[in-house]
């Protein structure tokens, strides 16, 4: 009697489980990913990216890395994300005011370096993109960048055996859709954390500033931190620093997104980490050197009603101070970041 | 023995519990059938129509999101029956019929939203009909295009005489999703198992409504803002009941 009841009950139990499993459409049995940990550098704020919606895994990261370096995401196969975002330039376009896009076109803005994106809420110089996962869609579909349609990109990925394998490894089955693709790219770019510059080492007590560097840091804390706030060197606000619009591009920045005239010529305050590597500077790359940027702050500002009060009366900065500021800014270069093999081309490009 | 009974019981409970939560009581089906029209005529791609201002319009495309579908009970209470999103597309017959399970037998109206609510506009990449690959998403200024009307008109001063109304925007003062209420003249008792509501969606309303929008003046809408909001006010009135079966 006892035995029968045990058998009976376990049968019912098993049946229940099976019915349930069938309905949940269990992703391939044995699906397992290796979680990656995301380390917040000491003293930094909490990241804003919602990692719960897109947990970092080794498989997702590797898929994102392959996508980032794959030219097939563009119409003619030539323009990967990495063609404009180069690791040795902290993922900016090295020495180009504008980057090259499909069919001999140029971007209309300067490609920024990519790092510490987990702390950023809005993307692009005008903040038009409100989520990191949505960011890749803009270059993929822009006529002067990768010039492809999302459907074509998805079709190319679906028809590739390696990709199907990698989507399955990262997400449990071979479904390829925009969400999975962009989440994988996010996983790769989220891991691009740059926090090992001389400045960081000084903060951690592992290095010391020399005299010009520490003098520069003091000036920076007086004149620059209200916008270029530590530790990310931006407060993520949009500001007009008195750079007149280039008549051939007519880029009015934030105003394009908000349609508010008060936002005319406002651009996102760029983080200054790795600034030594990301020249030329400003949203349109109009300045070749940091000296020119400093020259702008002290003599070039063209004030309009929207120009920020902190810069509108032109800053008083001596030549000595410029030298010291530059010495300080150079301590923000993170040479281990630009050589980190985890972020390099996985070498699977065809 | 006691233990065994507990196991047995939990087995039963487990099965029944899980079933009741999934198999909704609903035995009936509500079918919403959208009939896309222009000035009362059935929409056919590349056909020519006229708006209220006598402007000629050769139709190329017409798509809109429908979501948050509720039925209105006799006592006036709204009963949400689906949180899903649907993309009704003139070019895809199957998209024009929405079928939902309902448990209510007796109701006096319908409510639904044209558009995509703001949460979905700020929560990253979505799937299904909300996949940005469906071409209803602005990549440079994140947000959904709630509805699209596209064509060609001799009255358009835009390149190639295009008329392109891509209407979207979810931020304050730029909102373009609209809640639509369709009230039945009398309450309807469900006879069979399928309850079918035919709805006309007349794109001529985009031009002539609360706002008069002439092709000659406004051939293009490609971003959130004042024009998009006016078009949205107009399209909120494009639906009407065609029949209930």
Coordinates of C-alpha atoms in Angstrom, one line a residue:
Chain A
X1 CA 0.0 0.0 0.0
X2 CA 2.7 2.4 1.1
X3 CA 4.7 1.6 -2.1
X4 CA 1.7 2.2 -4.3
X5 CA 1.0 5.6 -2.8
X6 CA 4.6 6.6 -3.1
X7 CA 4.7 5.6 -6.8
X8 CA 1.4 7.2 -7.4
X9 CA 2.3 10.5 -5.8
X10 CA 5.7 10.7 -7.4
X11 CA 4.0 10.1 -10.8
X12 CA 1.6 12.9 -10.3
X13 CA 4.4 15.1 -9.1
X14 CA 6.6 14.3 -12.1
X15 CA 3.7 14.8 -14.5
X16 CA 3.1 18.2 -12.9
X17 CA 6.7 19.1 -13.4
X18 CA 6.8 17.9 -17.0
X19 CA 3.6 19.8 -18.0
X20 CA 5.0 22.8 -16.4
X21 CA 8.4 22.5 -18.1
X22 CA 6.7 22.1 -21.4
X23 CA 4.7 25.3 -20.9
X24 CA 7.7 27.3 -19.9
X25 CA 9.4 26.3 -23.1
X26 CA 12.6 25.6 -21.3
X27 CA 15.5 26.9 -23.3
X28 CA 17.9 24.1 -24.4
X29 CA 18.6 21.8 -21.5
X30 CA 21.9 22.4 -19.9
X31 CA 21.9 26.1 -20.9
X32 CA 24.4 27.7 -18.6
X33 CA 26.4 30.9 -18.8
X34 CA 29.4 32.2 -17.0
X35 CA 28.5 35.3 -15.1
X36 CA 31.0 38.2 -15.4
X37 CA 31.4 40.5 -12.5
X38 CA 31.3 44.2 -13.0
X39 CA 33.6 46.0 -10.6
X40 CA 32.8 49.5 -9.5
X41 CA 36.0 51.3 -8.9
X42 CA 36.4 52.6 -5.3
X43 CA 34.8 56.0 -4.7
X44 CA 32.8 55.9 -7.9
X45 CA 29.0 56.3 -7.9
X46 CA 26.6 53.4 -8.7
X47 CA 26.3 52.8 -12.4
X48 CA 22.9 53.7 -14.0
X49 CA 22.7 50.8 -16.4
X50 CA 20.2 48.2 -15.4
X51 CA 22.3 45.0 -15.2
X52 CA 19.3 43.0 -14.0
X53 CA 17.7 43.3 -17.4
X54 CA 20.9 42.3 -19.1
X55 CA 23.1 40.2 -16.8
X56 CA 26.8 40.3 -17.9
X57 CA 28.0 36.9 -19.0
X58 CA 31.2 35.7 -20.7
X59 CA 29.1 34.4 -23.6
X60 CA 27.2 37.6 -24.1
X61 CA 30.4 39.7 -23.8
X62 CA 32.2 37.6 -26.4
X63 CA 29.2 37.8 -28.8
X64 CA 29.1 41.6 -28.3
X65 CA 32.8 41.8 -28.9
X66 CA 32.5 39.9 -32.2
X67 CA 29.7 42.1 -33.3
X68 CA 31.6 45.2 -32.4
X69 CA 34.5 44.2 -34.6
X70 CA 32.4 42.8 -37.5
X71 CA 32.1 44.9 -40.7
X72 CA 29.1 42.9 -41.8
X73 CA 27.0 45.1 -39.6
X74 CA 27.4 47.7 -42.3
X75 CA 26.0 47.7 -45.8
X76 CA 29.2 47.1 -47.7
X77 CA 31.1 45.1 -45.0
X78 CA 33.7 47.8 -44.4
X79 CA 32.4 49.7 -41.4
X80 CA 32.4 47.9 -38.1
X81 CA 31.9 49.8 -34.9
X82 CA 35.6 49.5 -34.4
X83 CA 36.4 51.3 -37.7
X84 CA 35.3 54.4 -35.9
X85 CA 36.0 53.4 -32.3
X86 CA 39.6 52.3 -32.2
X87 CA 41.0 50.8 -29.0
X88 CA 44.4 52.5 -29.3
X89 CA 42.5 55.8 -29.3
X90 CA 40.5 54.8 -26.2
X91 CA 37.8 53.8 -28.8
X92 CA 37.5 57.3 -30.4
X93 CA 38.5 57.7 -34.1
X94 CA 42.3 58.5 -34.0
X95 CA 43.2 61.9 -35.4
X96 CA 40.0 62.5 -37.4
X97 CA 37.6 65.3 -36.8
X98 CA 35.0 63.3 -38.7
X99 CA 35.0 59.6 -39.2
X100 CA 34.6 57.9 -42.5
X101 CA 31.2 56.2 -43.2
X102 CA 29.6 54.2 -46.1
X103 CA 30.2 55.3 -49.7
X104 CA 32.7 58.1 -49.0
X105 CA 30.6 59.9 -46.5
X106 CA 31.7 61.5 -43.2
X107 CA 30.0 61.7 -39.9
X108 CA 28.8 65.1 -38.8
X109 CA 30.2 64.8 -35.3
X110 CA 33.5 63.7 -33.8
X111 CA 33.5 60.2 -32.5
X112 CA 34.0 60.2 -28.8
X113 CA 36.0 57.6 -26.8
X114 CA 34.0 54.8 -25.4
X115 CA 34.4 53.9 -21.8
X116 CA 32.6 54.0 -18.5
X117 CA 29.3 53.9 -20.4
X118 CA 27.6 52.1 -17.5
X119 CA 27.4 55.5 -15.7
X120 CA 25.8 57.3 -18.6
X121 CA 22.1 57.8 -19.0
X122 CA 21.9 59.5 -22.3
X123 CA 24.2 59.1 -25.3
X124 CA 25.5 61.2 -28.2
X125 CA 26.6 64.8 -27.9
X126 CA 22.9 65.9 -27.9
X127 CA 21.7 63.1 -25.6
X128 CA 19.2 62.0 -28.1
X129 CA 19.5 58.3 -27.2
X130 CA 18.0 57.3 -23.9
X131 CA 19.4 53.8 -23.4
X132 CA 22.7 52.2 -24.1
X133 CA 21.0 49.2 -25.7
X134 CA 19.4 51.5 -28.3
X135 CA 22.7 53.2 -29.2
X136 CA 24.0 50.8 -31.9
X137 CA 20.9 51.2 -33.9
X138 CA 21.8 54.8 -34.8
X139 CA 25.2 54.1 -36.5
X140 CA 23.9 50.9 -38.1
X141 CA 21.1 52.7 -39.9
X142 CA 22.7 56.2 -40.5
X143 CA 23.4 56.7 -44.3
X144 CA 26.8 58.3 -43.4
X145 CA 27.9 55.5 -41.1
X146 CA 27.1 51.9 -41.6
X147 CA 24.1 52.5 -43.9
X148 CA 22.4 49.2 -43.3
X149 CA 18.8 48.2 -42.4
X150 CA 18.3 46.4 -39.1
X151 CA 16.5 43.6 -40.9
X152 CA 19.5 43.0 -43.2
X153 CA 21.8 43.0 -40.3
X154 CA 19.6 40.4 -38.5
X155 CA 19.4 38.3 -41.6
X156 CA 23.1 38.3 -42.1
X157 CA 23.6 37.2 -38.5
X158 CA 20.9 34.5 -38.8
X159 CA 22.5 33.0 -41.8
X160 CA 25.9 32.6 -40.1
X161 CA 26.5 29.4 -38.2
X162 CA 29.0 30.9 -35.8
X163 CA 26.7 33.6 -34.8
X164 CA 23.8 31.2 -34.3
X165 CA 26.0 29.2 -32.0
X166 CA 27.1 32.3 -30.1
X167 CA 23.5 33.6 -29.7
X168 CA 22.5 30.2 -28.3
X169 CA 25.5 30.2 -25.9
X170 CA 24.6 33.7 -24.7
X171 CA 20.8 33.6 -24.6
X172 CA 19.8 29.9 -24.6
X173 CA 18.5 29.4 -28.2
X174 CA 19.4 30.5 -31.7
X175 CA 16.8 33.3 -31.9
X176 CA 18.4 36.4 -33.4
X177 CA 16.6 39.6 -32.8
X178 CA 17.4 43.3 -32.3
X179 CA 17.1 43.0 -28.5
X180 CA 19.6 40.2 -28.2
X181 CA 22.0 41.8 -30.6
X182 CA 22.0 45.1 -28.9
X183 CA 22.2 43.6 -25.4
X184 CA 25.2 41.7 -26.5
X185 CA 26.9 44.8 -27.8
X186 CA 26.0 46.6 -24.6
X187 CA 27.7 43.8 -22.6
X188 CA 30.9 44.4 -24.5
X189 CA 30.9 48.2 -24.2
X190 CA 29.8 48.1 -20.6
X191 CA 33.0 46.2 -19.7
X192 CA 35.0 49.0 -21.2
X193 CA 35.9 50.5 -17.8
X194 CA 38.8 52.9 -17.8
X195 CA 39.9 53.5 -14.2
X196 CA 43.6 52.9 -14.1
X197 CA 45.2 56.2 -15.1
X198 CA 47.9 57.9 -13.1
X199 CA 45.2 60.0 -11.6
X200 CA 43.4 56.9 -10.4
X201 CA 46.6 55.5 -9.0
X202 CA 47.3 58.7 -7.2
X203 CA 43.8 58.6 -5.7
X204 CA 44.4 55.0 -4.6
X205 CA 47.8 56.0 -3.1
X206 CA 49.8 54.0 -5.6
X207 CA 51.4 56.9 -7.4
X208 CA 52.3 60.6 -6.7
X209 CA 51.7 63.6 -8.9
X210 CA 54.8 65.7 -9.8
X211 CA 54.6 69.4 -9.2
X212 CA 53.1 70.6 -12.6
X213 CA 50.5 67.8 -12.3
X214 CA 49.4 68.7 -8.8
X215 CA 49.4 72.4 -9.6
X216 CA 47.3 71.6 -12.7
X217 CA 44.9 69.5 -10.6
X218 CA 44.4 72.5 -8.2
X219 CA 43.5 74.8 -11.1
X220 CA 41.3 72.1 -12.6
X221 CA 39.4 71.9 -9.3
X222 CA 38.9 75.7 -9.3
X223 CA 37.9 76.3 -12.9
X224 CA 36.7 73.1 -14.5
X225 CA 35.1 70.6 -12.1
X226 CA 31.7 72.3 -12.0
X227 CA 31.2 70.8 -15.5
X228 CA 33.9 68.2 -15.7
X229 CA 33.0 66.6 -12.4
X230 CA 35.2 63.8 -10.9
X231 CA 35.5 60.9 -11.0
X232 CA 34.0 60.6 -14.5
X233 CA 35.0 64.2 -15.5
X234 CA 31.5 65.1 -16.6
X235 CA 28.3 66.0 -14.8
X236 CA 26.4 64.7 -17.9
X237 CA 24.7 68.1 -18.4
X238 CA 24.4 69.9 -21.7
X239 CA 26.1 73.2 -21.9
X240 CA 26.8 75.9 -24.4
X241 CA 30.5 76.9 -24.1
X242 CA 30.4 79.6 -26.8
X243 CA 31.5 77.6 -29.8
X244 CA 29.6 79.1 -32.8
X245 CA 27.9 76.7 -35.2
X246 CA 29.8 75.7 -38.3
X247 CA 27.7 77.1 -41.2
X248 CA 28.2 73.9 -43.3
X249 CA 26.9 71.6 -40.6
X250 CA 24.5 73.8 -38.6
X251 CA 24.6 71.6 -35.6
X252 CA 22.7 73.2 -32.8
X253 CA 23.1 70.2 -30.4
X254 CA 20.6 69.5 -27.7
X255 CA 18.0 71.8 -29.3
X256 CA 17.5 69.3 -32.1
X257 CA 16.2 66.8 -29.4
X258 CA 14.2 69.2 -27.2
X259 CA 13.1 71.7 -29.8
X260 CA 13.7 74.3 -27.1
X261 CA 15.6 77.4 -28.2
X262 CA 17.1 77.6 -24.7
X263 CA 19.1 74.5 -25.6
X264 CA 20.7 76.1 -28.6
X265 CA 24.4 75.0 -29.1
X266 CA 24.3 72.9 -25.9
X267 CA 26.4 69.7 -26.1
X268 CA 27.0 67.0 -23.5
X269 CA 30.0 67.8 -21.3
X270 CA 32.5 65.2 -22.4
X271 CA 34.3 63.1 -19.8
X272 CA 38.0 64.0 -20.1
X273 CA 39.5 60.6 -19.3
X274 CA 42.0 59.6 -22.0
X275 CA 41.7 63.1 -23.5
X276 CA 45.3 63.0 -24.7
X277 CA 44.3 60.1 -27.1
X278 CA 40.9 61.4 -28.3
X279 CA 42.0 64.4 -30.3
X280 CA 40.7 66.3 -32.2
X281 CA 38.3 67.9 -29.8
X282 CA 34.8 69.2 -29.3
X283 CA 31.6 67.8 -30.9
X284 CA 32.9 68.6 -34.4
X285 CA 36.5 68.0 -33.8
X286 CA 37.4 71.6 -34.6
X287 CA 40.4 71.8 -32.3
X288 CA 43.5 69.7 -32.9
X289 CA 45.0 70.2 -29.5
X290 CA 44.1 70.8 -25.8
X291 CA 46.1 74.1 -26.1
X292 CA 43.5 75.2 -28.6
X293 CA 40.7 74.2 -26.3
X294 CA 42.2 76.2 -23.5
X295 CA 42.8 79.1 -25.9
X296 CA 39.0 79.0 -26.7
X297 CA 38.1 79.1 -23.0
X298 CA 40.3 82.2 -22.4
X299 CA 39.8 84.1 -25.7
X300 CA 37.6 82.4 -28.2
X301 CA 34.2 82.2 -26.4
X302 CA 31.4 83.8 -28.5
X303 CA 28.7 84.5 -26.0
X304 CA 25.1 84.2 -26.8
X305 CA 22.1 84.2 -24.4
X306 CA 22.5 80.4 -23.9
X307 CA 26.2 80.5 -23.2
X308 CA 27.1 79.1 -19.8
X309 CA 27.8 81.8 -17.1
X310 CA 31.0 79.9 -16.1
X311 CA 32.6 80.5 -19.5
X312 CA 30.8 83.4 -21.0
X313 CA 33.1 86.1 -19.7
X314 CA 36.1 84.2 -20.9
X315 CA 38.3 82.4 -18.3
X316 CA 41.4 83.9 -17.0
X317 CA 44.1 81.3 -17.6
X318 CA 47.8 82.1 -17.9
X319 CA 50.2 80.3 -20.2
X320 CA 51.8 78.7 -17.1
X321 CA 48.4 77.5 -16.0
X322 CA 47.7 76.0 -19.4
X323 CA 50.9 74.0 -19.2
X324 CA 49.9 72.8 -15.7
X325 CA 46.4 71.9 -16.8
X326 CA 47.7 69.9 -19.7
X327 CA 50.2 68.1 -17.4
X328 CA 47.2 67.2 -15.2
X329 CA 45.0 66.2 -18.1
X330 CA 47.7 63.8 -19.3
X331 CA 47.5 62.0 -16.0
X332 CA 44.0 60.8 -17.2
X333 CA 45.5 58.6 -19.8
X334 CA 44.9 54.9 -19.0
X335 CA 47.5 53.0 -20.9
X336 CA 46.4 49.6 -19.6
X337 CA 42.9 50.2 -20.9
X338 CA 44.0 50.7 -24.5
X339 CA 46.2 47.6 -24.4
X340 CA 43.7 45.3 -22.6
X341 CA 43.5 42.1 -24.7
X342 CA 40.0 41.5 -23.6
X343 CA 38.8 44.4 -25.6
X344 CA 40.9 43.8 -28.7
X345 CA 39.6 42.4 -32.1
X346 CA 38.8 38.8 -31.5
X347 CA 40.4 38.1 -34.9
X348 CA 37.4 36.2 -36.3
X349 CA 36.6 38.9 -38.8
X350 CA 36.4 37.7 -42.4
Chain B
X1 CA 1.8 7.5 6.1
X2 CA 1.2 11.1 7.0
X3 CA 4.2 12.1 5.0
X4 CA 3.0 10.3 1.9
X5 CA -0.3 12.0 2.0
X6 CA 1.4 15.3 2.2
X7 CA 3.5 14.5 -0.8
X8 CA 0.4 13.3 -2.6
X9 CA -1.5 16.4 -1.7
X10 CA 1.3 18.7 -2.7
X11 CA 1.5 16.9 -6.0
X12 CA -2.1 17.6 -6.7
X13 CA -1.9 21.1 -5.5
X14 CA 1.1 21.8 -7.6
X15 CA -0.6 20.6 -10.8
X16 CA -4.0 22.3 -10.2
X17 CA -2.5 25.5 -9.0
X18 CA -0.4 25.8 -12.0
X19 CA -3.2 25.1 -14.3
X20 CA -5.7 27.5 -12.9
X21 CA -3.2 30.4 -13.2
X22 CA -2.6 29.8 -16.9
X23 CA -5.8 28.5 -18.3
X24 CA -7.9 31.7 -17.9
X25 CA -11.6 31.2 -17.4
X26 CA -12.1 33.0 -20.7
X27 CA -14.2 30.9 -23.0
X28 CA -15.0 33.6 -25.5
X29 CA -13.1 35.4 -28.2
X30 CA -13.1 39.0 -29.0
X31 CA -12.2 39.8 -32.6
X32 CA -11.3 43.4 -33.5
X33 CA -11.2 43.8 -37.3
X34 CA -9.6 47.0 -38.5
X35 CA -10.8 48.3 -41.9
X36 CA -8.3 50.9 -43.2
X37 CA -9.9 53.5 -45.3
X38 CA -9.4 56.9 -46.9
X39 CA -12.5 59.1 -47.0
X40 CA -14.7 56.1 -46.6
X41 CA -13.1 54.1 -49.4
X42 CA -11.1 50.9 -48.8
X43 CA -7.4 51.5 -48.8
X44 CA -5.4 50.0 -51.7
X45 CA -1.8 50.7 -52.1
X46 CA -0.9 53.1 -54.9
X47 CA -4.5 54.2 -55.3
X48 CA -5.3 57.8 -55.5
X49 CA -7.5 59.6 -52.9
X50 CA -8.5 63.1 -52.0
X51 CA -8.4 64.8 -48.7
X52 CA -11.0 67.4 -47.4
X53 CA -9.0 70.2 -49.1
X54 CA -9.2 68.7 -52.5
X55 CA -5.5 67.6 -52.4
X56 CA -4.6 64.5 -54.2
X57 CA -2.9 61.7 -52.3
X58 CA -1.5 58.5 -53.7
X59 CA -1.3 56.1 -50.8
X60 CA 1.9 54.2 -50.1
X61 CA 1.8 53.1 -46.5
X62 CA -0.3 53.1 -43.3
X63 CA 0.6 51.5 -40.0
X64 CA -0.2 52.1 -36.4
X65 CA 0.3 50.5 -33.0
X66 CA -2.7 49.3 -30.9
X67 CA -2.4 48.3 -27.3
X68 CA -4.0 48.4 -23.8
X69 CA -7.2 47.0 -25.1
X70 CA -10.1 47.1 -22.5
X71 CA -13.8 46.4 -22.7
X72 CA -16.2 48.6 -20.9
X73 CA -18.7 46.8 -18.7
X74 CA -22.3 47.9 -18.3
X75 CA -21.6 49.6 -15.0
X76 CA -19.0 51.7 -16.8
X77 CA -16.0 49.9 -15.4
X78 CA -13.1 49.2 -17.7
X79 CA -11.8 45.7 -17.8
X80 CA -8.3 45.3 -19.4
X81 CA -8.1 42.3 -21.6
X82 CA -4.6 42.6 -23.1
X83 CA -1.4 44.4 -22.4
X84 CA 0.1 43.2 -25.7
X85 CA 1.1 45.4 -28.6
X86 CA -0.2 45.0 -32.1
X87 CA 1.0 46.7 -35.3
X88 CA -1.8 47.2 -37.8
X89 CA -0.4 47.4 -41.2
X90 CA -2.3 48.2 -44.4
X91 CA 0.1 46.0 -46.3
X92 CA -0.5 42.9 -44.1
X93 CA -4.0 41.5 -43.9
X94 CA -3.3 39.2 -41.0
X95 CA -2.2 42.3 -38.9
X96 CA -5.7 43.8 -39.3
X97 CA -7.5 41.2 -37.1
X98 CA -6.7 41.1 -33.4
X99 CA -8.1 38.1 -31.5
X100 CA -8.3 38.1 -27.7
X101 CA -9.7 35.9 -25.1
X102 CA -12.4 37.4 -22.9
X103 CA -14.5 36.2 -20.0
X104 CA -17.0 39.1 -20.1
X105 CA -20.3 38.4 -21.9
X106 CA -21.8 41.8 -21.6
X107 CA -20.3 45.1 -22.4
X108 CA -21.1 48.5 -23.8
X109 CA -17.9 49.7 -25.3
X110 CA -14.2 49.3 -26.1
X111 CA -11.1 51.3 -25.2
X112 CA -7.6 51.0 -26.6
X113 CA -4.5 53.0 -27.1
X114 CA -3.1 54.1 -30.4
X115 CA 0.6 54.2 -29.8
X116 CA 3.3 52.9 -27.4
X117 CA 3.3 54.0 -23.8
X118 CA 6.2 56.0 -22.5
X119 CA 7.7 53.2 -20.4
X120 CA 8.4 51.2 -23.5
X121 CA 10.0 54.3 -25.0
X122 CA 12.6 54.4 -22.3
X123 CA 13.4 50.8 -21.5
X124 CA 15.9 49.8 -24.2
X125 CA 15.4 47.4 -27.1
X126 CA 12.0 45.6 -27.3
X127 CA 10.9 42.5 -29.1
X128 CA 8.1 41.3 -31.3
X129 CA 6.2 44.0 -33.1
X130 CA 8.1 46.5 -31.0
X131 CA 11.4 45.3 -32.4
X132 CA 13.0 48.4 -33.9
X133 CA 13.7 46.4 -37.0
X134 CA 10.0 46.8 -37.8
X135 CA 10.9 50.4 -38.9
X136 CA 8.7 52.1 -36.3
X137 CA 11.5 53.5 -34.2
X138 CA 13.6 56.7 -34.3
X139 CA 17.2 55.7 -33.7
X140 CA 18.7 59.2 -33.4
X141 CA 16.1 60.5 -30.9
X142 CA 15.0 57.4 -29.1
X143 CA 11.3 56.7 -29.3
X144 CA 8.6 54.9 -31.2
X145 CA 6.8 56.1 -34.2
X146 CA 3.2 55.6 -33.1
X147 CA 1.7 55.7 -36.5
X148 CA 2.8 56.3 -40.1
X149 CA 1.0 57.6 -43.1
X150 CA 3.0 57.7 -46.4
X151 CA 2.2 58.7 -49.9
X152 CA 2.8 61.1 -52.8
X153 CA 1.0 64.2 -53.7
X154 CA 1.2 66.8 -56.5
X155 CA 0.5 69.3 -53.7
X156 CA 3.6 68.4 -51.7
X157 CA 6.6 70.7 -52.1
X158 CA 8.9 68.1 -50.5
X159 CA 11.5 66.1 -52.5
X160 CA 9.8 63.8 -55.0
X161 CA 6.4 65.2 -53.8
X162 CA 6.5 62.9 -50.8
X163 CA 4.0 63.1 -48.0
X164 CA 5.5 61.4 -45.0
X165 CA 3.8 61.6 -41.6
X166 CA 5.8 59.7 -39.0
X167 CA 4.2 60.6 -35.8
X168 CA 5.8 59.9 -32.5
X169 CA 6.9 61.6 -29.3
X170 CA 6.3 60.6 -25.7
X171 CA 7.9 63.4 -23.6
X172 CA 6.0 66.2 -21.9
X173 CA 4.2 68.4 -24.4
X174 CA 5.2 66.0 -27.2
X175 CA 2.9 63.1 -26.5
X176 CA 1.3 61.4 -29.4
X177 CA -0.2 58.2 -28.1
X178 CA -4.0 58.6 -27.8
X179 CA -6.6 56.7 -25.9
X180 CA -9.6 55.8 -28.1
X181 CA -13.1 55.1 -26.7
X182 CA -15.7 53.4 -28.9
X183 CA -19.1 53.2 -27.3
X184 CA -21.7 50.8 -28.5
X185 CA -25.2 52.2 -29.0
X186 CA -26.6 49.5 -26.7
X187 CA -25.0 46.9 -24.6
X188 CA -24.2 43.7 -26.4
X189 CA -24.8 40.3 -25.1
X190 CA -22.5 37.6 -26.5
X191 CA -24.5 35.1 -28.5
X192 CA -21.9 32.6 -29.8
X193 CA -18.3 32.2 -28.9
X194 CA -16.8 34.8 -31.1
X195 CA -17.7 38.4 -30.7
X196 CA -16.6 40.4 -33.6
X197 CA -16.2 44.2 -33.7
X198 CA -15.5 45.9 -37.0
X199 CA -13.7 49.2 -36.7
X200 CA -13.0 51.7 -39.5
X201 CA -9.8 53.6 -39.4
X202 CA -10.1 56.5 -41.8
X203 CA -6.8 58.2 -42.7
X204 CA -8.5 61.2 -44.2
X205 CA -9.0 62.3 -40.5
X206 CA -5.2 62.9 -40.3
X207 CA -5.7 66.0 -42.5
X208 CA -9.1 67.3 -41.4
X209 CA -9.9 67.2 -37.8
X210 CA -9.4 69.5 -34.8
X211 CA -6.4 70.8 -36.8
X212 CA -6.5 71.5 -40.5
X213 CA -3.3 70.1 -42.0
X214 CA -2.8 70.7 -45.6
X215 CA -0.3 68.7 -47.7
X216 CA 0.8 72.0 -49.4
X217 CA 1.9 73.4 -46.1
X218 CA 3.0 70.4 -44.1
X219 CA 4.1 67.5 -46.3
X220 CA 6.6 66.0 -43.9
X221 CA 6.6 65.1 -40.2
X222 CA 9.8 63.3 -39.1
X223 CA 10.2 64.2 -35.5
X224 CA 8.4 64.7 -32.2
X225 CA 7.0 68.2 -31.8
X226 CA 4.1 70.5 -32.5
X227 CA 3.1 69.1 -35.9
X228 CA 3.3 65.5 -34.6
X229 CA 1.0 66.4 -31.7
X230 CA -1.6 68.0 -34.1
X231 CA -1.5 65.0 -36.3
X232 CA -2.1 62.8 -33.2
X233 CA -5.1 64.9 -32.1
X234 CA -6.5 64.4 -35.6
X235 CA -5.8 60.6 -35.7
X236 CA -7.4 60.1 -32.3
X237 CA -10.7 60.7 -34.2
X238 CA -10.1 58.4 -37.1
X239 CA -11.7 55.4 -35.6
X240 CA -15.4 54.6 -35.8
X241 CA -17.6 51.5 -35.2
X242 CA -18.6 49.7 -38.4
X243 CA -20.5 46.8 -36.9
X244 CA -20.8 44.4 -34.1
X245 CA -21.5 40.7 -34.7

